[in-house]
Amino acid sequence: MKVLVINCGSSSLKYQLIDSDTENVLAKGLCERIGIDGRLVYQKAGLDKEITEAPMPTHKEAIQMVLDALTNEKTGAIKSLSEVEAIGHRVVHGGEKFASSTLINDDVIKAVEECNELAPLHNPANLIGIRVCAELMPGVPQVAVFDTAFHQTMPPKAFLYGLPLKYYKDYKVRRYGFHGTSHSFVSKRAVEFLGLDKDNSKVIVCHLGNGSSISAVVNGKCIDTTMGLTPLEGMIMGTRSGNIDPAIMEYVAKKENLDIKGIMNVLNKKSGLFGLSGDLSSDLRDLESAAGEGNENAKHALEVLAYDVAKFVGGYVAAMNGVDAIVFTAGIGENSGTVRKMVVQYFGYLGITLDEEANNTRGEEIVISTPDSKVKVAVIPTNEELAICRDTVALVK
Ligand code: ADP
C-alpha cells in the first residue's frame, strides 16, 4: 500500500510517500515559506533533489504542488493519485482525548480542534493539512498520529503538577509529553534489537535533537517524560531553556521590561544551547567545533546538555527501580559521539562502560556499551514517518 505521510507546520510541510509493503520511501521533500513566497523541495528515491520556487499563499497550493510533483510525468513516483491508498498525518496535541492513533472523521476533527488551545502554533496547521487532503483526495482514508498519545499511559503522579487542582480540572494543565511517535518507535525497536523481554523491560529513550526529550518506558508503556504541558519543559534544547526556576520570569521581565509574550519568546527562541553559548549557535555541530577551538561558552553549553541528560536518566532509573537499556536517538543522539561520551561518563554507578570504537560509528543501530556492561546503551535512529505509515496502515487495512 502507498501511504502519503504529511507533517504540516505553520509555514512548512514535510512529506514522504512510503510503500508500506517494502517500507521504502518512494519520494520525499518539503514545502517551505508557505504564505510568504513558497519553495518546494522534491526528491524521488534514487534521483537528485529538485527545488522549485513558486507562490504558495496557503497550504492548499503547497499540497497541490506536492501532489503534482508526485505524479509528474518525468520524475513522479506514481502515475496517478489513485495509487495513494491512505494518508497519515502527524498531529501534535491530542490532549487527553487520544491515547493512540485514529482514523479521521468529523468527530476526530472536532476533538483535535478542541486541543488547539494547548498547541496554538501546531494543531491548527495540522488540521489545515487534513482538510486540504480531504478536499484534494476525496475518499482516501486519513489517519491522525499524535505526538502526545504514547505518553497517555503516565500515571497521575507523573503527569500532575504541584499547582491548584482546579488548573488541571478546568484548564487541563498537566504533563502531556511530546515526540511520542519517536519514543514509541525507538523503545519498541530497542526491545527487539537488544533482545529484551518486552513484558519485562525498562528502557530510557533520550531523543536529543533541536527539541529534546527523555522518556521512561516500562514493558512498552511510557511512565514519565521530560516535556510537559508544552515542549518547553525538561532538558536544555537548541533554543529552548527547558526547566528553570519559574520566578526567573518575573525577575527578568522587570529587568528587561518584557511582558509575558516577550519572556516566552526568550525562553523558546533565545535560550537553550543558543543562549548559553552567548548567542553563538543552537546547532550542536557549531558548538562542538567552537568548543574544540577553546570557546568556553560553547564548552559550558555542551556540559550543561550532558549533565541534564545524566540527571533525568538518573531520575528515571530511580522511578523505574532499575533500567535495562538507555537509548540515544534523533539528530544529536544519533550523530554526536562527543555528547554520548560525555553523558555515558556519568553512568559508572550503573556498571556501564563505553565502547569507544562503537561510539564513533555513525548512522546505524549499534550497541555502544561494552559487552560486560550491566546495562546496555545503544544508538537507534528514529523514523517518525515510518511509524506514522505503520499506524496508518494498521488502521485502514
Ligand atoms: P529537530 O528537533 O529539528 O528534528 P534533529 O533531530 O534533526 O532536530 O537534530 C538537530 C540537531 O542534531 C542539531 O543540533 C544538529 O547540530 C545535530 N546534528 C546533526 N548532525 C550532527 C552531527 N553529524 N554531529 C553532531 N550533531 C549533529
XYZ file of C-alpha atoms and ligand atoms in Angstrom:
424
model
C 0.000 0.000 0.000
C 1.286 3.503 -0.835
C 0.925 5.872 2.086
C 1.414 9.627 1.990
C 2.787 10.891 5.311
C 2.238 14.585 5.997
C 3.662 16.755 8.760
C 2.128 20.214 8.451
C 3.718 23.123 10.311
C 2.533 26.714 10.397
C 4.596 27.782 7.389
C 6.099 24.497 6.248
C 5.070 20.975 5.353
C 7.168 17.819 5.243
C 6.008 14.792 3.278
C 7.041 11.256 2.367
C 5.418 8.741 0.077
C 6.111 5.288 1.514
C 5.431 1.831 0.110
C 4.225 0.114 3.265
C 4.926 -3.393 1.913
C 8.651 -2.772 1.467
C 8.790 0.233 3.826
C 10.806 2.022 1.144
C 10.492 5.780 0.746
C 9.369 6.391 -2.853
C 9.673 10.188 -2.671
C 10.074 12.835 -0.007
C 10.549 16.530 0.500
C 9.127 19.668 1.983
C 7.341 22.918 1.246
C 8.799 25.971 2.933
C 7.776 29.586 3.309
C 4.080 28.854 2.836
C 2.190 32.176 2.964
C 5.429 34.098 2.381
C 6.680 33.185 -1.094
C 6.977 29.418 -1.416
C 9.585 26.759 -2.151
C 9.070 23.091 -2.925
C 11.779 20.506 -2.378
C 11.030 17.164 -4.035
C 13.184 14.090 -4.252
C 12.263 10.828 -5.883
C 14.203 7.853 -4.495
C 17.468 7.468 -6.367
C 17.293 10.897 -8.005
C 18.673 14.317 -7.069
C 16.649 16.864 -5.144
C 14.550 19.252 -7.241
C 13.901 22.715 -5.877
C 11.061 24.812 -7.257
C 10.306 28.374 -6.174
C 6.586 29.007 -6.652
C 3.928 31.019 -4.857
C 2.206 29.109 -2.048
C -0.237 31.551 -0.497
C -1.793 28.756 1.597
C -1.256 25.088 2.479
C -3.720 24.201 -0.279
C -1.378 25.365 -3.054
C 1.537 23.696 -1.225
C -0.182 20.300 -1.038
C -1.370 20.638 -4.644
C 2.255 21.203 -5.686
C 3.378 18.126 -3.746
C 0.681 16.032 -5.464
C 1.676 17.441 -8.883
C 5.344 16.604 -8.201
C 4.443 13.072 -7.061
C 2.523 12.451 -10.304
C 4.827 14.391 -12.650
C 5.289 12.501 -15.918
C 9.091 12.566 -15.808
C 10.114 12.467 -12.167
C 6.915 11.458 -10.365
C 6.991 8.470 -8.033
C 3.472 7.398 -9.072
C 1.405 7.613 -12.262
C -1.831 8.731 -10.685
C -3.079 9.933 -7.320
C -5.400 6.931 -7.180
C -2.289 4.928 -6.180
C -2.240 6.723 -2.811
C -4.373 4.476 -0.622
C -4.036 6.242 2.703
C -2.731 9.450 4.266
C -1.098 9.636 7.690
C -0.872 12.992 9.450
C 1.342 13.967 12.330
C -0.860 15.829 14.817
C 0.966 17.493 17.672
C -1.569 17.622 20.505
C -4.255 15.067 21.221
C -4.789 16.233 24.815
C -6.349 13.517 26.988
C -8.703 12.548 24.176
C -6.301 10.398 22.155
C -4.165 7.627 23.624
C -3.485 6.111 20.203
C -3.603 6.923 16.504
C -7.055 7.148 14.976
C -8.920 7.151 11.656
C -10.002 10.696 10.920
C -13.709 11.556 10.735
C -15.708 14.675 11.623
C -15.767 13.801 15.334
C -11.976 13.386 15.378
C -11.509 16.744 13.645
C -13.744 18.358 16.266
C -11.808 16.719 19.096
C -8.465 17.854 17.621
C -9.896 21.382 17.293
C -10.715 21.279 20.998
C -6.995 20.700 21.665
C -5.968 23.755 19.594
C -5.603 25.918 22.690
C -2.950 23.526 24.011
C -0.837 23.779 20.823
C -1.881 27.009 19.119
C 1.032 27.030 16.663
C 0.797 23.399 15.603
C -2.697 21.888 15.787
C -4.401 24.450 13.514
C -1.717 23.790 10.858
C -2.167 20.011 11.237
C -5.931 20.454 10.752
C -5.408 22.533 7.617
C -3.359 19.644 6.175
C -6.139 17.182 6.994
C -8.847 19.380 5.455
C -6.874 20.156 2.293
C -6.068 16.459 1.736
C -9.759 15.591 2.171
C -10.592 18.194 -0.461
C -7.871 17.250 -2.956
C -8.058 13.472 -2.445
C -11.691 12.782 -1.518
C -12.397 9.277 -0.291
C -8.795 8.454 0.660
C -8.763 7.378 4.337
C -6.754 9.643 6.653
C -5.201 8.801 9.992
C -4.041 11.139 12.781
C -0.907 10.117 14.681
C -0.445 12.198 17.828
C 2.829 13.355 19.404
C 1.187 13.112 22.814
C -0.572 9.726 22.504
C 2.268 7.443 23.623
C 2.599 9.371 26.892
C -1.050 8.969 27.893
C -0.123 5.884 29.943
C 1.693 8.078 32.506
C 0.189 7.744 35.997
C -1.208 10.837 37.784
C 1.905 11.097 39.993
C 3.936 11.691 36.811
C 1.540 13.965 34.958
C 0.172 16.207 37.726
C 1.944 19.462 38.569
C 2.101 20.886 42.079
C -0.437 23.569 41.196
C -4.029 24.217 42.279
C -6.003 21.142 41.147
C -8.511 23.476 39.504
C -5.944 24.193 36.781
C -5.927 20.523 35.822
C -9.671 20.027 36.196
C -10.760 23.233 34.461
C -7.894 24.076 32.105
C -6.291 20.650 31.525
C -2.920 21.847 32.822
C -0.848 18.644 33.164
C 2.184 16.948 31.666
C 1.374 15.606 28.200
C 4.823 14.988 26.732
C 5.819 15.166 23.065
C 7.955 13.288 20.490
C 5.692 10.325 21.413
C 5.897 8.781 17.946
C 9.687 8.715 18.237
C 9.748 7.456 21.842
C 7.312 4.688 20.919
C 9.192 3.666 17.745
C 12.632 3.729 19.369
C 11.644 1.996 22.623
C 9.919 -0.832 20.695
C 12.878 -1.194 18.376
C 15.261 -1.205 21.361
C 13.446 -4.182 22.855
C 13.747 -6.097 19.555
C 17.286 -5.027 18.729
C 18.678 -5.694 22.198
C 16.736 -8.920 22.686
C 14.912 -7.705 25.813
C 11.737 -9.330 27.154
C 9.021 -6.948 26.027
C 6.837 -7.753 29.050
C 9.692 -7.269 31.477
C 11.727 -4.348 30.176
C 12.823 -0.939 31.423
C 14.052 1.394 28.691
C 15.062 5.055 28.752
C 14.910 6.876 25.414
C 16.980 10.056 25.005
C 15.580 11.880 21.951
C 18.188 14.609 21.521
C 17.623 16.977 18.602
C 16.792 20.649 18.256
C 13.928 19.802 20.533
C 14.906 17.177 23.087
C 13.020 14.938 25.468
C 13.701 11.840 27.521
C 11.182 9.189 28.453
C 10.985 6.178 30.733
C 9.265 3.146 29.239
C 8.298 0.070 31.272
C 7.047 -3.008 29.370
C 6.390 -0.834 26.318
C 4.397 1.785 28.218
C 5.572 5.311 28.961
C 5.616 6.050 32.686
C 7.257 9.501 32.571
C 8.709 12.017 30.160
C 10.506 15.341 30.405
C 8.340 17.592 28.227
C 5.202 18.919 29.851
C 2.082 20.905 29.007
C 4.206 22.247 26.169
C 7.531 21.227 24.594
C 9.317 23.929 26.613
C 9.743 21.814 29.746
C 12.524 19.385 30.539
C 16.134 19.407 29.429
C 18.038 22.189 27.719
C 17.399 22.271 23.938
C 18.618 24.128 20.855
C 16.903 27.418 21.661
C 14.501 26.380 24.463
C 15.502 26.775 28.082
C 13.975 23.605 29.477
C 13.417 23.699 33.263
C 14.201 26.923 35.085
C 13.112 28.485 38.358
C 9.691 29.933 37.351
C 10.441 33.037 39.450
C 13.176 33.972 36.971
C 10.413 35.012 34.602
C 9.158 37.818 36.851
C 12.671 38.897 37.783
C 13.891 39.134 34.176
C 10.611 40.655 32.975
C 11.225 43.590 35.334
C 14.901 43.936 34.419
C 14.353 43.742 30.666
C 10.922 45.379 30.614
C 9.298 42.390 28.949
C 5.695 41.192 29.016
C 4.685 37.501 29.137
C 4.884 37.237 25.351
C 8.392 38.689 25.362
C 9.515 36.326 28.119
C 8.044 33.308 26.328
C 9.865 34.362 23.186
C 13.153 34.431 25.122
C 12.502 31.033 26.707
C 11.509 29.399 23.401
C 13.793 31.080 20.891
C 16.747 32.770 22.599
C 17.680 30.344 25.358
C 18.994 26.787 25.458
C 22.304 25.973 23.793
C 21.979 29.152 21.735
C 21.549 31.492 24.679
C 24.003 29.700 26.923
C 26.717 29.755 24.253
C 26.425 33.549 24.194
C 24.248 33.505 21.049
C 26.888 31.514 19.179
C 24.630 28.829 17.735
C 21.792 26.441 18.529
C 23.390 23.854 16.238
C 25.394 21.237 18.068
C 27.905 20.889 15.249
C 28.843 24.580 15.572
C 29.188 24.238 19.333
C 31.350 21.135 19.057
C 33.755 22.872 16.713
C 33.795 26.085 18.782
C 34.449 24.042 21.950
C 37.243 22.267 20.079
C 38.796 25.660 19.393
C 38.663 26.504 23.080
C 35.454 28.556 23.273
C 34.486 28.375 26.977
C 30.819 29.300 26.450
C 30.398 26.508 23.913
C 32.099 24.073 26.311
C 29.724 25.032 29.117
C 26.706 24.632 26.835
C 27.794 21.074 25.974
C 28.476 20.301 29.630
C 25.031 21.520 30.682
C 23.445 19.404 27.944
C 25.238 16.208 29.015
C 24.663 16.898 32.737
C 20.936 17.478 32.116
C 20.605 14.166 30.273
C 22.505 12.329 33.027
C 20.274 13.813 35.749
C 16.994 12.952 34.002
C 18.228 9.443 33.238
C 19.212 9.024 36.905
C 15.750 10.176 37.965
C 14.090 7.663 35.678
C 16.332 4.820 36.858
C 15.018 5.614 40.341
C 11.407 5.928 39.122
C 11.613 2.515 37.377
C 13.716 0.923 40.143
C 16.282 -0.108 37.557
C 16.944 0.061 33.832
C 17.777 -2.492 31.119
C 18.713 -0.146 28.305
C 19.449 3.517 27.645
C 18.974 4.545 24.035
C 20.094 7.649 22.125
C 18.200 8.914 19.099
C 17.465 11.994 16.890
C 19.961 14.450 15.352
C 22.308 14.792 18.331
C 21.666 11.368 19.857
C 22.342 9.588 16.570
C 25.272 11.668 15.375
C 27.243 13.126 18.245
C 29.685 10.614 19.713
C 31.048 13.510 21.747
C 27.767 14.191 23.565
C 27.081 10.475 24.045
C 30.517 10.006 25.590
C 30.008 12.975 27.917
C 26.662 11.535 29.046
C 27.836 7.928 29.454
C 30.689 9.130 31.706
C 28.030 9.703 34.388
C 26.804 6.093 34.224
C 29.610 4.345 36.095
C 27.220 3.709 39.014
C 25.068 1.640 36.630
C 28.002 -0.585 35.722
C 28.207 0.904 32.231
C 31.443 1.292 30.262
C 31.514 2.973 26.855
C 32.759 1.006 23.842
C 34.723 3.889 22.289
C 35.026 2.309 18.869
C 31.306 1.533 18.596
C 30.548 5.045 19.840
C 32.457 6.511 16.909
C 30.272 4.667 14.374
C 27.512 6.721 12.750
C 24.181 6.187 11.046
C 23.313 2.691 12.218
C 21.708 0.797 15.069
C 24.548 -0.075 17.405
C 25.286 -1.050 20.998
C 27.833 1.411 22.402
C 28.332 -0.154 25.839
C 30.966 -2.863 26.315
C 29.725 -6.492 26.472
C 30.439 -6.660 30.224
C 28.342 -3.540 30.995
C 25.431 -4.268 33.342
C 23.039 -2.026 31.383
C 23.023 -1.772 27.596
C 23.478 1.589 25.910
C 22.555 1.832 22.234
C 22.006 4.223 19.359
C 18.793 3.626 17.422
C 17.908 6.010 14.577
C 14.354 7.274 14.904
C 11.947 7.246 11.973
C 8.764 9.107 12.783
C 7.486 8.975 9.195
C 7.748 5.191 9.094
C 5.997 4.972 12.459
C 3.163 7.158 11.106
C 2.996 4.976 7.980
C 2.760 1.775 10.057
C -0.007 3.162 12.288
C -1.869 4.401 9.216
C -1.756 1.002 7.507
C -2.834 -0.786 10.696
C -5.921 1.427 10.917
C -7.034 1.464 7.283
C -6.500 -2.245 6.495
P 14.670 18.502 15.091
O 14.286 18.586 16.537
O 14.631 19.813 14.380
O 14.017 17.356 14.336
P 17.123 16.964 14.691
O 16.686 15.693 15.332
O 17.291 16.994 13.216
O 16.232 18.180 15.147
O 18.522 17.378 15.390
C 19.188 18.543 15.041
C 20.461 18.604 15.883
O 21.292 17.490 15.541
C 21.278 19.855 15.644
O 21.754 20.381 16.884
C 22.455 19.339 14.854
O 23.614 20.085 15.056
C 22.619 17.942 15.411
N 23.395 17.130 14.469
C 23.057 16.727 13.233
N 24.090 16.080 12.639
C 25.116 16.086 13.527
C 26.465 15.585 13.535
N 26.956 14.955 12.491
N 27.211 15.785 14.648
C 26.723 16.427 15.697
N 25.459 16.922 15.768
C 24.674 16.760 14.711
